[in-house]
Structure formats: structure tokens, C-alpha cells
PDB file of N, CA and C and ligand atoms in Angstrom:
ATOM      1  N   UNK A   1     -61.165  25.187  17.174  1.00  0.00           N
ATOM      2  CA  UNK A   1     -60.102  24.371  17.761  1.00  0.00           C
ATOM      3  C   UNK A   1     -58.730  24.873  17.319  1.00  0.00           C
ATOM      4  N   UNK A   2     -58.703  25.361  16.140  1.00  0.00           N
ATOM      5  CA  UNK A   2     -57.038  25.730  15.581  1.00  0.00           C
ATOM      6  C   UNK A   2     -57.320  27.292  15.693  1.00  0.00           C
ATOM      7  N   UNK A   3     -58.234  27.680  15.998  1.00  0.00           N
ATOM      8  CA  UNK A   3     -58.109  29.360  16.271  1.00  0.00           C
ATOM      9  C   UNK A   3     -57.780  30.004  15.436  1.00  0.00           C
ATOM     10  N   UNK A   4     -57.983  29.707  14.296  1.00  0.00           N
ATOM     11  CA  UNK A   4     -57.796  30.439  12.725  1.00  0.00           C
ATOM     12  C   UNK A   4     -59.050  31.277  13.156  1.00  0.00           C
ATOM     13  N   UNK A   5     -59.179  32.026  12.472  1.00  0.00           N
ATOM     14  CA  UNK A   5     -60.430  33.009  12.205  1.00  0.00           C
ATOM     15  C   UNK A   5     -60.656  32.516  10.633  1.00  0.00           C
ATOM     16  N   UNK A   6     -61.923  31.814  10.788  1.00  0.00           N
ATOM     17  CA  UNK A   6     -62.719  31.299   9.680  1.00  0.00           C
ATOM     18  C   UNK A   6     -64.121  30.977   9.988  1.00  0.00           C
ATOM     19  N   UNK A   7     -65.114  31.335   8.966  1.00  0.00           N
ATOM     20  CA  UNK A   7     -66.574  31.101   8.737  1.00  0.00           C
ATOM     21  C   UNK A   7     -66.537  29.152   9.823  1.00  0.00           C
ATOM     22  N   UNK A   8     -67.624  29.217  10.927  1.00  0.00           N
ATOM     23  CA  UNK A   8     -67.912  27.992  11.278  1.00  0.00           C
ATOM     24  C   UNK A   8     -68.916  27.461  11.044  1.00  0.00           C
ATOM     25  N   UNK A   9     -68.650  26.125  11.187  1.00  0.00           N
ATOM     26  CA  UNK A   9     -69.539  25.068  11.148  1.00  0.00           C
ATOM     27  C   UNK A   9     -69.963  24.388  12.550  1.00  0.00           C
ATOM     28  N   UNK A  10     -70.972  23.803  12.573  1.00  0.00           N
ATOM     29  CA  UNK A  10     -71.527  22.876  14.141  1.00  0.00           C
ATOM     30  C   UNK A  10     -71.610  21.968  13.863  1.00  0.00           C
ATOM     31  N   UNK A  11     -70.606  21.484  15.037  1.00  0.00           N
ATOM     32  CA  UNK A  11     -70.286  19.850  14.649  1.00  0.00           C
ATOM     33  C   UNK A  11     -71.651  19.654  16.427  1.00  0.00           C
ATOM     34  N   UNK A  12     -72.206  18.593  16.078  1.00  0.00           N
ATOM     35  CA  UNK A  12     -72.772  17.595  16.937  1.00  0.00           C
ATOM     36  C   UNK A  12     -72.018  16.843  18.377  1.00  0.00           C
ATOM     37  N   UNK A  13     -71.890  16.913  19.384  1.00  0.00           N
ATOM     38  CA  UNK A  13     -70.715  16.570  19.818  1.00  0.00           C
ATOM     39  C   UNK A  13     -71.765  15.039  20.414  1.00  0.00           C
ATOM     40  N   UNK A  14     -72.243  14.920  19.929  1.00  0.00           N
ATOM     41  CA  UNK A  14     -72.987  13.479  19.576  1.00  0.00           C
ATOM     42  C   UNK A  14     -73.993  13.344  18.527  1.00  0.00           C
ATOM     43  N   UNK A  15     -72.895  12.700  17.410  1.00  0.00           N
ATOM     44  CA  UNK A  15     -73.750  12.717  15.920  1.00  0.00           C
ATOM     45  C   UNK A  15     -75.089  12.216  16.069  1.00  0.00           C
ATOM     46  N   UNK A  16     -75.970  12.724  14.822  1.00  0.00           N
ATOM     47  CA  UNK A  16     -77.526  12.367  15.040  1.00  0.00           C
ATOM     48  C   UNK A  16     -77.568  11.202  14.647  1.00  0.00           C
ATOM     49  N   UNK A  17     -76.516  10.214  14.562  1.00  0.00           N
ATOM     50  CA  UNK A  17     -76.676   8.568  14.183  1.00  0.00           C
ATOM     51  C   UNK A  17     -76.920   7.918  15.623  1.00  0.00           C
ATOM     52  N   UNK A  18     -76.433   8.705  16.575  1.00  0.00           N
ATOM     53  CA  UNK A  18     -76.164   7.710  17.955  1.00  0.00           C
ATOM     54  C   UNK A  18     -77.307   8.616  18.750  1.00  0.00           C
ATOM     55  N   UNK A  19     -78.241   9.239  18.474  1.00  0.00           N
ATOM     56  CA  UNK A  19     -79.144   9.432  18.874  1.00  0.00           C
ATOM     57  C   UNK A  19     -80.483   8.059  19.607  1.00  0.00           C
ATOM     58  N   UNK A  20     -80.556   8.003  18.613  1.00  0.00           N
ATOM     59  CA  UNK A  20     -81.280   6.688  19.239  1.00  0.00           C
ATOM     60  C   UNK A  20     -80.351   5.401  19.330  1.00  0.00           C
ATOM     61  N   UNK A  21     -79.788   4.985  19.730  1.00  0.00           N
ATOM     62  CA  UNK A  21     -78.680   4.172  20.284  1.00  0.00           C
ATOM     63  C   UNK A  21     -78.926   3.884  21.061  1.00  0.00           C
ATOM     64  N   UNK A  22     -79.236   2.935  21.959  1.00  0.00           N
ATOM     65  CA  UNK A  22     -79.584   2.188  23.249  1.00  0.00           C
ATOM     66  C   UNK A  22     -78.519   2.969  23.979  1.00  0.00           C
ATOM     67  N   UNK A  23     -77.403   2.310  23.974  1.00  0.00           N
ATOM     68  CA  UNK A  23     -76.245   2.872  24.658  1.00  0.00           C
ATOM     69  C   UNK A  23     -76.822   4.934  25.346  1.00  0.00           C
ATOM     70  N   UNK A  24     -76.440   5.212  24.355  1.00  0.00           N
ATOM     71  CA  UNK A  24     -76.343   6.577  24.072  1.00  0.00           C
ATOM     72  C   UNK A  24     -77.623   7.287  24.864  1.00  0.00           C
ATOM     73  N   UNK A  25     -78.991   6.207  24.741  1.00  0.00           N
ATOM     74  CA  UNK A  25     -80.074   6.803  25.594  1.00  0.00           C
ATOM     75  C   UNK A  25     -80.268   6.818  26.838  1.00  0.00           C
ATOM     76  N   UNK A  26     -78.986   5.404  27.284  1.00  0.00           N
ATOM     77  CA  UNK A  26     -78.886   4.912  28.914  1.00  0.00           C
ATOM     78  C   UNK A  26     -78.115   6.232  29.366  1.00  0.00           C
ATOM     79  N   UNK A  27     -77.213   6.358  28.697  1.00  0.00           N
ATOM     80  CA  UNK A  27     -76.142   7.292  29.020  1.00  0.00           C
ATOM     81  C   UNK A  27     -76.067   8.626  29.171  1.00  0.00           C
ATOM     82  N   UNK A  28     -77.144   8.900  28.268  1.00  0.00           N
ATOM     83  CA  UNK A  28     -76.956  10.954  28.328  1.00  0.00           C
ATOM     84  C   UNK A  28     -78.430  10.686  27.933  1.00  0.00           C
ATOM     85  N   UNK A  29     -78.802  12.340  28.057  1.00  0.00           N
ATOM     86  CA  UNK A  29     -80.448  13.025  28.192  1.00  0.00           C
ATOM     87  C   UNK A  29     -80.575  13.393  26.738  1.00  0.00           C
ATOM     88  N   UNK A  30     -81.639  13.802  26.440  1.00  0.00           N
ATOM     89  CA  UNK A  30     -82.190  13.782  25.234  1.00  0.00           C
ATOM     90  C   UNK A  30     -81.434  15.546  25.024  1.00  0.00           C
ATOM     91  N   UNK A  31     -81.513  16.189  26.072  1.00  0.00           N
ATOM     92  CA  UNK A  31     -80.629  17.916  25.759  1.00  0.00           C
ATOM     93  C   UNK A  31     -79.223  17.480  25.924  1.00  0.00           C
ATOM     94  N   UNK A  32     -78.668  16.594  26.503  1.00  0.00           N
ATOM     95  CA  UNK A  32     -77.527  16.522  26.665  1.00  0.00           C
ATOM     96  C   UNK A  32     -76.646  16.015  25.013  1.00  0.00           C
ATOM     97  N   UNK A  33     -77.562  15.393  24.475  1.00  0.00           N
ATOM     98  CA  UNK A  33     -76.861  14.792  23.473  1.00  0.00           C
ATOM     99  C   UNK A  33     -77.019  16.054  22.246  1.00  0.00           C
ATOM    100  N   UNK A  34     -77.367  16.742  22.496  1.00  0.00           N
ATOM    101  CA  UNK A  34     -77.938  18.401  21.691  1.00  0.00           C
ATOM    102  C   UNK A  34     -77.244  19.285  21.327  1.00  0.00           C
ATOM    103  N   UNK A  35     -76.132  18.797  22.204  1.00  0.00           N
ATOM    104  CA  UNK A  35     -74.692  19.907  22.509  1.00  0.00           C
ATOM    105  C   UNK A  35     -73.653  19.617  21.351  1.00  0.00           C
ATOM    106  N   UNK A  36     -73.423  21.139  20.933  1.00  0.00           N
ATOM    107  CA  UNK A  36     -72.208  20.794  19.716  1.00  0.00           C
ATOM    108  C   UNK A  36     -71.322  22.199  19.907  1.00  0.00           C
ATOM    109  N   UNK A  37     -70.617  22.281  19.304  1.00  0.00           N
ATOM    110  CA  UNK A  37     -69.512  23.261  19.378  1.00  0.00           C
ATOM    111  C   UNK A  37     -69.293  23.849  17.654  1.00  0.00           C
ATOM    112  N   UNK A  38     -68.803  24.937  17.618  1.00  0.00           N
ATOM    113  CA  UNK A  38     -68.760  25.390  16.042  1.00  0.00           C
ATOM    114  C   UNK A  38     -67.127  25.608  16.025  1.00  0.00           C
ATOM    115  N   UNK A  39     -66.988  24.666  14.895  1.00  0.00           N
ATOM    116  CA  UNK A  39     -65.828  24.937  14.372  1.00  0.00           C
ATOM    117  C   UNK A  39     -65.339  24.689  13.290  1.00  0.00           C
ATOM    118  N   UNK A  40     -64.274  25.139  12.719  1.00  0.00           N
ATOM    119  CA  UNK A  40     -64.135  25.832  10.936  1.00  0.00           C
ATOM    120  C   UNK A  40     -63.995  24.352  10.413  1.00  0.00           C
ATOM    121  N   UNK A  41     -64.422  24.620   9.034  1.00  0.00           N
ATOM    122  CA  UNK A  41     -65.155  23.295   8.458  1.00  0.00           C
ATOM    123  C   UNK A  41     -63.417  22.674   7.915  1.00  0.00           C
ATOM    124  N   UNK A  42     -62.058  22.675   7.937  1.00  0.00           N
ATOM    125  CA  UNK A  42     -61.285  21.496   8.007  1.00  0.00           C
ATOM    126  C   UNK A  42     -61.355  20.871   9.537  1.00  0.00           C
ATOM    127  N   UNK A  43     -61.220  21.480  10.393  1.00  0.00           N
ATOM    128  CA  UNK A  43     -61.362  20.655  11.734  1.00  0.00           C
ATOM    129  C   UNK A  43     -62.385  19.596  11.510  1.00  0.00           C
ATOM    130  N   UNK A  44     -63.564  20.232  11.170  1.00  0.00           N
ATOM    131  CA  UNK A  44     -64.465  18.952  11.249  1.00  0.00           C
ATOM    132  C   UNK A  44     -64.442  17.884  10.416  1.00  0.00           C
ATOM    133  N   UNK A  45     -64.011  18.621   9.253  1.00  0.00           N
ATOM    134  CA  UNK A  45     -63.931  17.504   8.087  1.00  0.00           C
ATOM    135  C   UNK A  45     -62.561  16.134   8.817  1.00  0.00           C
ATOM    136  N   UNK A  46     -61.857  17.000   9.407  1.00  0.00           N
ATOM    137  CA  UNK A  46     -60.523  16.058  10.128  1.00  0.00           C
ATOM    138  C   UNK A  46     -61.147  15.065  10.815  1.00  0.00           C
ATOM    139  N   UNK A  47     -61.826  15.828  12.155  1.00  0.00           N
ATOM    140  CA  UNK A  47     -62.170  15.067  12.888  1.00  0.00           C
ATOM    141  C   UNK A  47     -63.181  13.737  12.821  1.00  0.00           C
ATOM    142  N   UNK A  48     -63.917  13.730  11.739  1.00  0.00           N
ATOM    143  CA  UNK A  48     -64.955  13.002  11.043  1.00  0.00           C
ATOM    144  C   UNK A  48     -64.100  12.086  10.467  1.00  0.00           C
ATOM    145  N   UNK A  49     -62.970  12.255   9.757  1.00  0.00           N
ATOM    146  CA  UNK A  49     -62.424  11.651   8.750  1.00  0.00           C
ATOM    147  C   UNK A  49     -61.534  10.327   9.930  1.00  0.00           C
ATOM    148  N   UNK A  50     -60.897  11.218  11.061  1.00  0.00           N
ATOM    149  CA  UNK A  50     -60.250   9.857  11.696  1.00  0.00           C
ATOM    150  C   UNK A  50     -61.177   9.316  13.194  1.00  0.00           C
ATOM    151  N   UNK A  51     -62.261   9.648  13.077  1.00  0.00           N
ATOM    152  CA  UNK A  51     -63.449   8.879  14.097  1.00  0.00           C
ATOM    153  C   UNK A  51     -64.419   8.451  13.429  1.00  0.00           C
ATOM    154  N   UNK A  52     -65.182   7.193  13.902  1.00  0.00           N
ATOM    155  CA  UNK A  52     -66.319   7.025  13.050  1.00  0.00           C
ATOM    156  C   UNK A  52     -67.261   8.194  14.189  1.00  0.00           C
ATOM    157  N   UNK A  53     -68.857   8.040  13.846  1.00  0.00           N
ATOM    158  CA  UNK A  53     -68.890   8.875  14.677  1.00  0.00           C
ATOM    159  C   UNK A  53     -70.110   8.406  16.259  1.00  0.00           C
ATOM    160  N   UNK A  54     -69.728   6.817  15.966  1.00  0.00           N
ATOM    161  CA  UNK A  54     -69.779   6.168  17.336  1.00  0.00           C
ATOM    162  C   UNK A  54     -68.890   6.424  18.645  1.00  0.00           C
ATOM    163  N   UNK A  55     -67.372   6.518  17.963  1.00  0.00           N
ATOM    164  CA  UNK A  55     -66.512   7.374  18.932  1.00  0.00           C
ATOM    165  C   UNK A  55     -66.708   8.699  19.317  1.00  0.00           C
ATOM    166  N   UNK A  56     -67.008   9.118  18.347  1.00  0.00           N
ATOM    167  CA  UNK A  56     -66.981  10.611  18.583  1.00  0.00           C
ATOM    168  C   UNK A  56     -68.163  11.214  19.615  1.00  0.00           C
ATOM    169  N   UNK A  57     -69.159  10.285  19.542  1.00  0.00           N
ATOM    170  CA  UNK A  57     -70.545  10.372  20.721  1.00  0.00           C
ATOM    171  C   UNK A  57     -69.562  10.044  22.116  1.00  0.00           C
ATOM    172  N   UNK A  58     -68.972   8.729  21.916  1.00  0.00           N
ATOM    173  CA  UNK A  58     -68.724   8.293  22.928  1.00  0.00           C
ATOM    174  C   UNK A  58     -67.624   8.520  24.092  1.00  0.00           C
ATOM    175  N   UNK A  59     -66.684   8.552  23.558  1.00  0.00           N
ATOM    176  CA  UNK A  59     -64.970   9.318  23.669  1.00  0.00           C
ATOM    177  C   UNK A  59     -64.773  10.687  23.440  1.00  0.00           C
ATOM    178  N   UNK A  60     -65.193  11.410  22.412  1.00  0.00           N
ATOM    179  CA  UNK A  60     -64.932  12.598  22.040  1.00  0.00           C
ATOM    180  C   UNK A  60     -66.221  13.702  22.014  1.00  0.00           C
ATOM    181  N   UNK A  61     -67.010  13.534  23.157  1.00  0.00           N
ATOM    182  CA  UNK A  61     -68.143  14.684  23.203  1.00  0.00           C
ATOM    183  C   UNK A  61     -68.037  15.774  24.200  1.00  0.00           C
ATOM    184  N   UNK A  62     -66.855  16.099  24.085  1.00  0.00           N
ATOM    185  CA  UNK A  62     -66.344  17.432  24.659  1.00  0.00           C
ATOM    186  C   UNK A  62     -65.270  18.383  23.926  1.00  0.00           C
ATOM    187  N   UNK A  63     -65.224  19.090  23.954  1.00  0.00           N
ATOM    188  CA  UNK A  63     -64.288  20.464  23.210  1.00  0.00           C
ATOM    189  C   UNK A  63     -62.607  19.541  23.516  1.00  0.00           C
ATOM    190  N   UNK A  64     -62.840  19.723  24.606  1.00  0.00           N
ATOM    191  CA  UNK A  64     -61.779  19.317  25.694  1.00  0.00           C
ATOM    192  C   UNK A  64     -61.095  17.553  25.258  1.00  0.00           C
ATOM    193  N   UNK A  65     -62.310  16.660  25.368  1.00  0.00           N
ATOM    194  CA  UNK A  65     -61.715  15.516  25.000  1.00  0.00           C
ATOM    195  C   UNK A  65     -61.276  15.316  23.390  1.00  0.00           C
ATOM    196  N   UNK A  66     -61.574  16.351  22.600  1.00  0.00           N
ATOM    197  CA  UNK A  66     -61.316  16.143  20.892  1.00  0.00           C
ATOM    198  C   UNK A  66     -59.665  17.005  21.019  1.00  0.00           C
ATOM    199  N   UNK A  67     -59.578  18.016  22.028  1.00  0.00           N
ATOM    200  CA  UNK A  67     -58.574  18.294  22.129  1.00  0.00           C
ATOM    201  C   UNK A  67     -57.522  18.034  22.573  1.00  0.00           C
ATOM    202  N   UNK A  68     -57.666  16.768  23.205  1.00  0.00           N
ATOM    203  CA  UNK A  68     -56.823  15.867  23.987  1.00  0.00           C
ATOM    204  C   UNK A  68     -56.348  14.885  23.225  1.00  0.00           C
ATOM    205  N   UNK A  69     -57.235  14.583  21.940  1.00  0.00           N
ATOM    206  CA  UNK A  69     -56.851  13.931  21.348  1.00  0.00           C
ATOM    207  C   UNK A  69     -54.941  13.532  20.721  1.00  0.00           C
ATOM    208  N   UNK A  70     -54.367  12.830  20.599  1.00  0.00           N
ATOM    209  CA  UNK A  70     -53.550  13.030  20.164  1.00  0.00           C
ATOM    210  C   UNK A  70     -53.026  13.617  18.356  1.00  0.00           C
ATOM    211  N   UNK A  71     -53.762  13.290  17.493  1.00  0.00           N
ATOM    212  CA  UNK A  71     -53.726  13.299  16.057  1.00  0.00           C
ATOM    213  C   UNK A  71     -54.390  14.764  16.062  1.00  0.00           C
ATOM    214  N   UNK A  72     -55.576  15.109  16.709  1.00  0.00           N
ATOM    215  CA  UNK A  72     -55.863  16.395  16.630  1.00  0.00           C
ATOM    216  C   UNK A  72     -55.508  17.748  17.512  1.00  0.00           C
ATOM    217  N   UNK A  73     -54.468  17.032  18.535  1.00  0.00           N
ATOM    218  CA  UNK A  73     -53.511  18.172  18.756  1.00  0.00           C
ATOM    219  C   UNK A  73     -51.789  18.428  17.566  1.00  0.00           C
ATOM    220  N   UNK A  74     -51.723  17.175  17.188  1.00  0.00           N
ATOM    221  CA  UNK A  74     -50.444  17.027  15.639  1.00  0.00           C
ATOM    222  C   UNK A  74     -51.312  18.091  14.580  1.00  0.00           C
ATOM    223  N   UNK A  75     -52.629  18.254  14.113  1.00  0.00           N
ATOM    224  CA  UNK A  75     -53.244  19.043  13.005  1.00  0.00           C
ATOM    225  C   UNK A  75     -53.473  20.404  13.895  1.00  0.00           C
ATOM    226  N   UNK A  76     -53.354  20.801  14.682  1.00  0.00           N
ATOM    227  CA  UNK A  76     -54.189  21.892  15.250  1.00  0.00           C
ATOM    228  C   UNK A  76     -52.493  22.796  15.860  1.00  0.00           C
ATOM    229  N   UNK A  77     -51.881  22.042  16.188  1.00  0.00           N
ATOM    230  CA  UNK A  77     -50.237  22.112  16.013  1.00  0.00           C
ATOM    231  C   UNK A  77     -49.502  22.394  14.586  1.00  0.00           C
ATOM    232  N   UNK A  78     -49.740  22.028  14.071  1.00  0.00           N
ATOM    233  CA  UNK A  78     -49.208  22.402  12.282  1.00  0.00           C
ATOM    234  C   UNK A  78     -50.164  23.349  11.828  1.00  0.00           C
ATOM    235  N   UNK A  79     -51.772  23.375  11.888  1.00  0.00           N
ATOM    236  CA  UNK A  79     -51.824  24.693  11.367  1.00  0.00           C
ATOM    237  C   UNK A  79     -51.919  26.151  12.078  1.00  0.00           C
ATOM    238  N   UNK A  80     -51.590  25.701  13.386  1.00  0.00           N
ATOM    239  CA  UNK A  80     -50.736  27.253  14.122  1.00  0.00           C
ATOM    240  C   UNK A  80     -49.573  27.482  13.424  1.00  0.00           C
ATOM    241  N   UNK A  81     -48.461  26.801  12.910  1.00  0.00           N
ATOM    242  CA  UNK A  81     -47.321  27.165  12.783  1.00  0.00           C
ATOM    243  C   UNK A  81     -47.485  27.486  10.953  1.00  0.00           C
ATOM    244  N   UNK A  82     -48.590  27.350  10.620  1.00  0.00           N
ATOM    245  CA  UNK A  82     -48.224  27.932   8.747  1.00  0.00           C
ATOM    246  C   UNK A  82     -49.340  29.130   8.817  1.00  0.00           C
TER     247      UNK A  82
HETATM  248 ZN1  LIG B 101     -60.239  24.818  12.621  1.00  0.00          ZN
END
């Protein structure tokens, strides 16, 4: 997400808590919820830190929607510029 060149990590782009989730089973497929993206371990630690990760299944299970975010375009914005 900040395009540093650094060792990644795979974030879940639907944590294995909301796996079995009623919600979560009406809503997406058992491969669909499978899908994660790799990225360098402060992003994730960020992104974890200001979502629980009920949102993050729910609101934020795309590259695209974590990047839309507002707070994680302010961190991903500051560490382009240092
Ligand atoms: Zn990063």
C-alpha cells in the first residue's frame, strides 16, 4: 500500500474471526473470503490497529476500499514523503 520496498506480510482481506459469521457466510463464498493481499508489516499493523476486524471483513475487503480509506491514505501519504 505505501510502496516502500519491504519484506511482506498477508493480511486476510476477511479476518479468520468472521469466517464463520452468519453475516459473512450469507454474504461471500467460502473462496471468496480466502482473498488477502501482502503488505509490509507497519501497514498492517496500522490497519488492524484502527479497524476491529469485523470492519475490515466488512467495509474494507478490497486493496481499493482500505485505500480509500481516509486515515490510511494520511499514513500512506506521510510515509511517501520521509
Ligand atoms: Zn506498507
Amino acid at each position: 500500500m505505501c510502496e516502500r520496498v519491504r519484506p511482506l506480510t498477508f493480511h486476510h482481506l476477511f479476518p479468520l474471526t468472521c469466517h464463520s459469521n452468519k453475516w459473512f457466510k450469507k454474504n461471500f463464498s467460502r473462496e471468496e473470503m480466502k482473498r488477502g493481499i501482502y503488505i509490509c508489516r507497519s501497514c498492517h499493523s496500522y490497519i488492524h490497529d484502527i479497524h476491529s476486524e469485523k470492519e475490515l471483513g466488512r467495509y474494507f475487503n478490497t486493496k481499493e476500499a482500505l485505500l480509500a480509506d481516509e486515515k490510511i491514505q494520511r499514513l500512506v501519504d506521510w510515509v511517501k514523503g520521509h
